Short mmCIF file of C-alpha atoms in Angstrom, two decimals:
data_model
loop_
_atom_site.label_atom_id
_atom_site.label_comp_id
_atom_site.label_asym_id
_atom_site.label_seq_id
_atom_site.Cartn_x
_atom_site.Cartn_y
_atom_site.Cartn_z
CA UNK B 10 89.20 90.36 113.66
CA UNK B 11 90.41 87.45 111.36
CA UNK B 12 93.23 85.54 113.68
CA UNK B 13 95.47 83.15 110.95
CA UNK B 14 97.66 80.31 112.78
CA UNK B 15 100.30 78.24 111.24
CA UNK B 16 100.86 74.59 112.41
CA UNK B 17 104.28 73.97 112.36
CA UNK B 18 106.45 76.90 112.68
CA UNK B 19 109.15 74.87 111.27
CA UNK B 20 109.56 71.44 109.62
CA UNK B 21 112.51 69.32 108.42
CA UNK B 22 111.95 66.51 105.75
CA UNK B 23 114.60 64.52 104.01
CA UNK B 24 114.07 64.71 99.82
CA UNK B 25 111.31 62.58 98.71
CA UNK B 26 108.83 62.75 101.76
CA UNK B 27 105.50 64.45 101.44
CA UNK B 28 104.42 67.42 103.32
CA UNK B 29 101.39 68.54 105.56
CA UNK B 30 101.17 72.41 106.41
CA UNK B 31 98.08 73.54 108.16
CA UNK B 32 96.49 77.01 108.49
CA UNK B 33 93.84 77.68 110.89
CA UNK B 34 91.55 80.73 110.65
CA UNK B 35 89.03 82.54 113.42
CA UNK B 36 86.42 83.98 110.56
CA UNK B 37 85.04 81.44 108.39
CA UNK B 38 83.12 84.16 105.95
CA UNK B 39 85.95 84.61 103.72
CA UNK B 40 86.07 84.83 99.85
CA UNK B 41 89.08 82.78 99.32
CA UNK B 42 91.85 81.01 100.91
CA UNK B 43 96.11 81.68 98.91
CA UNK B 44 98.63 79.82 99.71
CA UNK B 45 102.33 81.94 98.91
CA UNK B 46 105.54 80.63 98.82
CA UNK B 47 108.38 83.12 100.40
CA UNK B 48 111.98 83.01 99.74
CA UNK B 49 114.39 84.13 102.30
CA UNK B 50 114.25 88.27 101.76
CA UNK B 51 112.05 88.06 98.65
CA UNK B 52 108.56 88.34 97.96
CA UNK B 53 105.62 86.67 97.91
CA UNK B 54 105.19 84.16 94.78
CA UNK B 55 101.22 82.58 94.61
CA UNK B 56 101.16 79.17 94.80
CA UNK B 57 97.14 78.51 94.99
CA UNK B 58 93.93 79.99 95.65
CA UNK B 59 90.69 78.35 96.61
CA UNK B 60 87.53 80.11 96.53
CA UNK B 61 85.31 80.21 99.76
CA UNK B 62 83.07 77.55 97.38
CA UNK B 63 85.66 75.46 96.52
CA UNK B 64 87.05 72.49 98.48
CA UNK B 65 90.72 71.36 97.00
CA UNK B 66 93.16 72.76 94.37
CA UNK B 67 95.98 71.40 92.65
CA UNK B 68 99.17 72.58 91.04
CA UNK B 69 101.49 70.10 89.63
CA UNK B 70 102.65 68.43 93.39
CA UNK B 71 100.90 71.24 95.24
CA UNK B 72 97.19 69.89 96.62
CA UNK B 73 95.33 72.32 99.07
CA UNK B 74 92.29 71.48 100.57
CA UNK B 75 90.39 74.24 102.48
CA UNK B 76 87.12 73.39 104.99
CA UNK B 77 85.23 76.70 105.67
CA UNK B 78 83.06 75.34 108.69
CA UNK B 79 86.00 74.39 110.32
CA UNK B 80 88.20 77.44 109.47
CA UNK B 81 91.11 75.20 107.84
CA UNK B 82 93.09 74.63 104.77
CA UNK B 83 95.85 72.54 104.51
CA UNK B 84 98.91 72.35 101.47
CA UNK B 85 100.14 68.98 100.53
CA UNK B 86 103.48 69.20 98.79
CA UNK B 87 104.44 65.64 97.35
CA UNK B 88 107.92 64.07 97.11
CA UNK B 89 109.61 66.97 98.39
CA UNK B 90 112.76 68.27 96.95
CA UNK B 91 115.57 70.56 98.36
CA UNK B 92 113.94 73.24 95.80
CA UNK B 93 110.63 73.32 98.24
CA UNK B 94 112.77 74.78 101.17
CA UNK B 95 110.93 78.07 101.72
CA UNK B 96 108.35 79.80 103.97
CA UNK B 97 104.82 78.89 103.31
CA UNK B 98 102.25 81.49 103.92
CA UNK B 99 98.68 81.07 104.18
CA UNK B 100 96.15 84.12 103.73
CA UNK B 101 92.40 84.62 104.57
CA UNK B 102 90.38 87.45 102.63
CA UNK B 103 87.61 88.57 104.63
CA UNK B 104 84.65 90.33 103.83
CA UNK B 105 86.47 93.47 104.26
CA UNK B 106 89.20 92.49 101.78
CA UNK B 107 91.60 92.96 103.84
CA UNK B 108 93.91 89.93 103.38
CA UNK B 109 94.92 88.25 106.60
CA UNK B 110 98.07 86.62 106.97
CA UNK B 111 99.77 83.45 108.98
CA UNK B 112 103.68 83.68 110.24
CA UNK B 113 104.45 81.28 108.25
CA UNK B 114 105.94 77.21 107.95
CA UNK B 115 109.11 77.61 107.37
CA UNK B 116 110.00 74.18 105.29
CA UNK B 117 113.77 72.64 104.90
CA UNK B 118 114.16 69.78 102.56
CA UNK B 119 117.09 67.67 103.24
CA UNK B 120 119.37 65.96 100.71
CA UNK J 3 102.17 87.12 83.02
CA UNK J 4 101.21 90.74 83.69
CA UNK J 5 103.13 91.40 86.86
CA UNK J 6 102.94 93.99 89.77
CA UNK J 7 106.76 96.04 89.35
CA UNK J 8 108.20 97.71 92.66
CA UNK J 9 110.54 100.23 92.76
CA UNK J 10 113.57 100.75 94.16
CA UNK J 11 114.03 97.23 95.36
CA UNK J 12 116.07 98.40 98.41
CA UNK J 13 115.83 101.76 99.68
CA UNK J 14 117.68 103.43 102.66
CA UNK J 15 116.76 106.24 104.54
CA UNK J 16 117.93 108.43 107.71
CA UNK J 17 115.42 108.17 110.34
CA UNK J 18 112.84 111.64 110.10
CA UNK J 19 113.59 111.63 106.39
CA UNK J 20 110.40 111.06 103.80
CA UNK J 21 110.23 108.54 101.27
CA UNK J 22 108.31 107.37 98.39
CA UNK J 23 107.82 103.70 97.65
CA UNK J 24 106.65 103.14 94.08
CA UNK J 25 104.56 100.29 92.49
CA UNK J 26 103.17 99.99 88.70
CA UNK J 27 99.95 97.52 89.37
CA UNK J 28 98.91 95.43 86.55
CA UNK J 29 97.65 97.60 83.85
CA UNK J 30 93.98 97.21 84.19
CA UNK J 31 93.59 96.55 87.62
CA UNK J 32 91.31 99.01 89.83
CA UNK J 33 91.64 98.02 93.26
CA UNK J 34 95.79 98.76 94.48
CA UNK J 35 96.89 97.68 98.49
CA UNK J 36 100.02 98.08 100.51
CA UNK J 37 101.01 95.69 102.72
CA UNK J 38 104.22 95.29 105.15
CA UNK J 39 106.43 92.76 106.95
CA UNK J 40 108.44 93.49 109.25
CA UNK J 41 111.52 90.94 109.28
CA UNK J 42 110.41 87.91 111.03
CA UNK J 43 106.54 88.28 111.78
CA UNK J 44 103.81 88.44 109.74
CA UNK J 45 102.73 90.16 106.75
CA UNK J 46 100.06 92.92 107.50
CA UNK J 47 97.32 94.64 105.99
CA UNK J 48 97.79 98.68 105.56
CA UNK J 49 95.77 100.62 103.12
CA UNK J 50 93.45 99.78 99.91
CA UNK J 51 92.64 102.30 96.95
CA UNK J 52 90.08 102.55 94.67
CA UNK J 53 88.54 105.47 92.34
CA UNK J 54 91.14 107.76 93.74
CA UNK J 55 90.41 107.02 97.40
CA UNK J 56 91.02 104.69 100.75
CA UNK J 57 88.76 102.47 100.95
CA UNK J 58 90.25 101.07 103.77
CA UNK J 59 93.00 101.13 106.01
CA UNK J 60 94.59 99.68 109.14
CA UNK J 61 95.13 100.93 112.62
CA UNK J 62 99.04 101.36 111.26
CA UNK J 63 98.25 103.36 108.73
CA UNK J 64 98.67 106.91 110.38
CA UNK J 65 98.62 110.15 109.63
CA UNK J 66 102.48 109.75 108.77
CA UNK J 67 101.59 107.64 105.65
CA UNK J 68 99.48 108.62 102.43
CA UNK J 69 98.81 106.81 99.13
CA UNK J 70 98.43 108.53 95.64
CA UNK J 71 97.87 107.27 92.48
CA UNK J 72 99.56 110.33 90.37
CA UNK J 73 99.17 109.26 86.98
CA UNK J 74 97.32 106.38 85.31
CA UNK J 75 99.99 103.95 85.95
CA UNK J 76 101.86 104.28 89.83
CA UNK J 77 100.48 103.65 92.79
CA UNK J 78 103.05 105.33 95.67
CA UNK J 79 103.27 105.07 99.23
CA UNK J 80 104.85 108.26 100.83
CA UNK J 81 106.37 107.92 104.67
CA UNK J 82 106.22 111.34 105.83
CA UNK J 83 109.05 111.42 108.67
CA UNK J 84 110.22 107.86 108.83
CA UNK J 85 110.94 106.15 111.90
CA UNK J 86 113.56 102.83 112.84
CA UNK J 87 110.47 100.87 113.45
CA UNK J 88 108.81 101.88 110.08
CA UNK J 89 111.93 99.33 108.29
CA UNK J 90 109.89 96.50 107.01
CA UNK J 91 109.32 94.66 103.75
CA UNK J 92 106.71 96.68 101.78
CA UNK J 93 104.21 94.63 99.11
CA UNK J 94 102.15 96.52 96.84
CA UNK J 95 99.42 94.51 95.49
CA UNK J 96 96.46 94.68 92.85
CA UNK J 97 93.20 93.44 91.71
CA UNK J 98 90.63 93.73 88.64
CA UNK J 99 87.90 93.32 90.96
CA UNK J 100 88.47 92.81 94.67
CA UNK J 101 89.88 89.76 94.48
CA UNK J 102 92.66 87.65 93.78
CA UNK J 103 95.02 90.41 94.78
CA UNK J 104 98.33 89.76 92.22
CA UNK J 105 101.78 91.12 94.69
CA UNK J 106 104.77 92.73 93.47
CA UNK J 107 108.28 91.53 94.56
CA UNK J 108 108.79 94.14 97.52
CA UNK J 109 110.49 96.89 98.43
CA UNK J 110 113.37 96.12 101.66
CA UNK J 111 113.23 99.62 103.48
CA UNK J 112 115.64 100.20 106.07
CA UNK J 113 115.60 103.30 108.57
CA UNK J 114 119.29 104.39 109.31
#
């Protein structure tokens, strides 16, 4: 069963700093790799998805990089603003496409 | 943007009561999901549907749920006899082919 672990729970940056978030998964044969953004009581917003052949993709300040062998992806969010403070969720889809889920960073940006 | 549209956004229920949770997928998408959260842990896999059937479906997905797709356009999730622990964050989701699955915005279901 596909296990998905999120490295930090929680992280506080002041504005302007760049971000790391790292997901770890058990199952490496997956078709693709999302990365969702998660307001407090809202839903789930797609920020990127790499394809198992992929290695990187990039939206705007959003980079995530994603190493199949080693069952890891990580976001980069550059020059963080207050507007990034959110929960990030990474998500695995296995073979059975059934998406798999991490709990979650859950990012503050200070002012 | 095509979107995913949930309906009702909130919905509130006495526990042992049935509900329906509805979703409109993206119009020509053939492969609709559920998925749930339950406030503060993670979101979770429960059923997928395609050509009028589950393909697949979680340990959580009991006899107590069911899917149906009763037209060409909803995809509903019925909750036979609801219970307290059944209040959760429900996602419907949906796909051309199996994948990327596009999400709706949710429907917050609380058990009274």
């Amino acid at each position: 069963k596909q296990e998905v672990t999120q490295i930090p729970a929680a992280l506080s940056v002041p504005e302007g700093e760049n971000l790391v978030l790292n997901c770890s998964f058990t199952d490496s044969a997956i078709y693709n790799l999302q990365w969702f953004r998660q307001d407090p009581g809202k839903g789930l917003t797609s920020l990127l998805l790499i394809q198992s052949s992929q290695r990187e993709q990039t939206s705007g300040r959003l980079n995530a990089s994603l190493d199949k062998s080693s069952g890891r992806s990580t976001l980069y969010i550059a020059a963080s603003q207050p507007g990034d403070s959110a929960t990030y969720l990474c998500a695995a889809l296995a073979r059975d496409y059934k998406l798999s889920f991490g709990a979650g960073t859950t990012v503050t940006v200070r002012a | 943007e095509p979107e995913v549209t949930q309906t009702p956004s909130h919905q509130v229920t006495q526990m042992g009561q049935e509900v329906i949770l509805r979703c409109v997928p993206i119009s020509n998408h053939l492969y609709f999901y559920w998925y749930r959260q339950i406030l503060g842990q993670k979101v979770e896999f429960l059923v997928s549907f395609y050509n009028n059937e589950i393909s697949e479906k979680s340990e959580i997905f009991d006899d107590q749920f069911s899917v149906e797709r009763p037209d060409g356009s909803n995809f509903t999730l019925k909750i036979r006899s609801t219970k307290l622990e059944d209040s959760a964050m429900y996602f419907c989701a949906s796909s051309m082919v199996r994948q990327p699955q596009h999400f709706g915005d949710g429907t917050r279901l609380s058990i009274l």
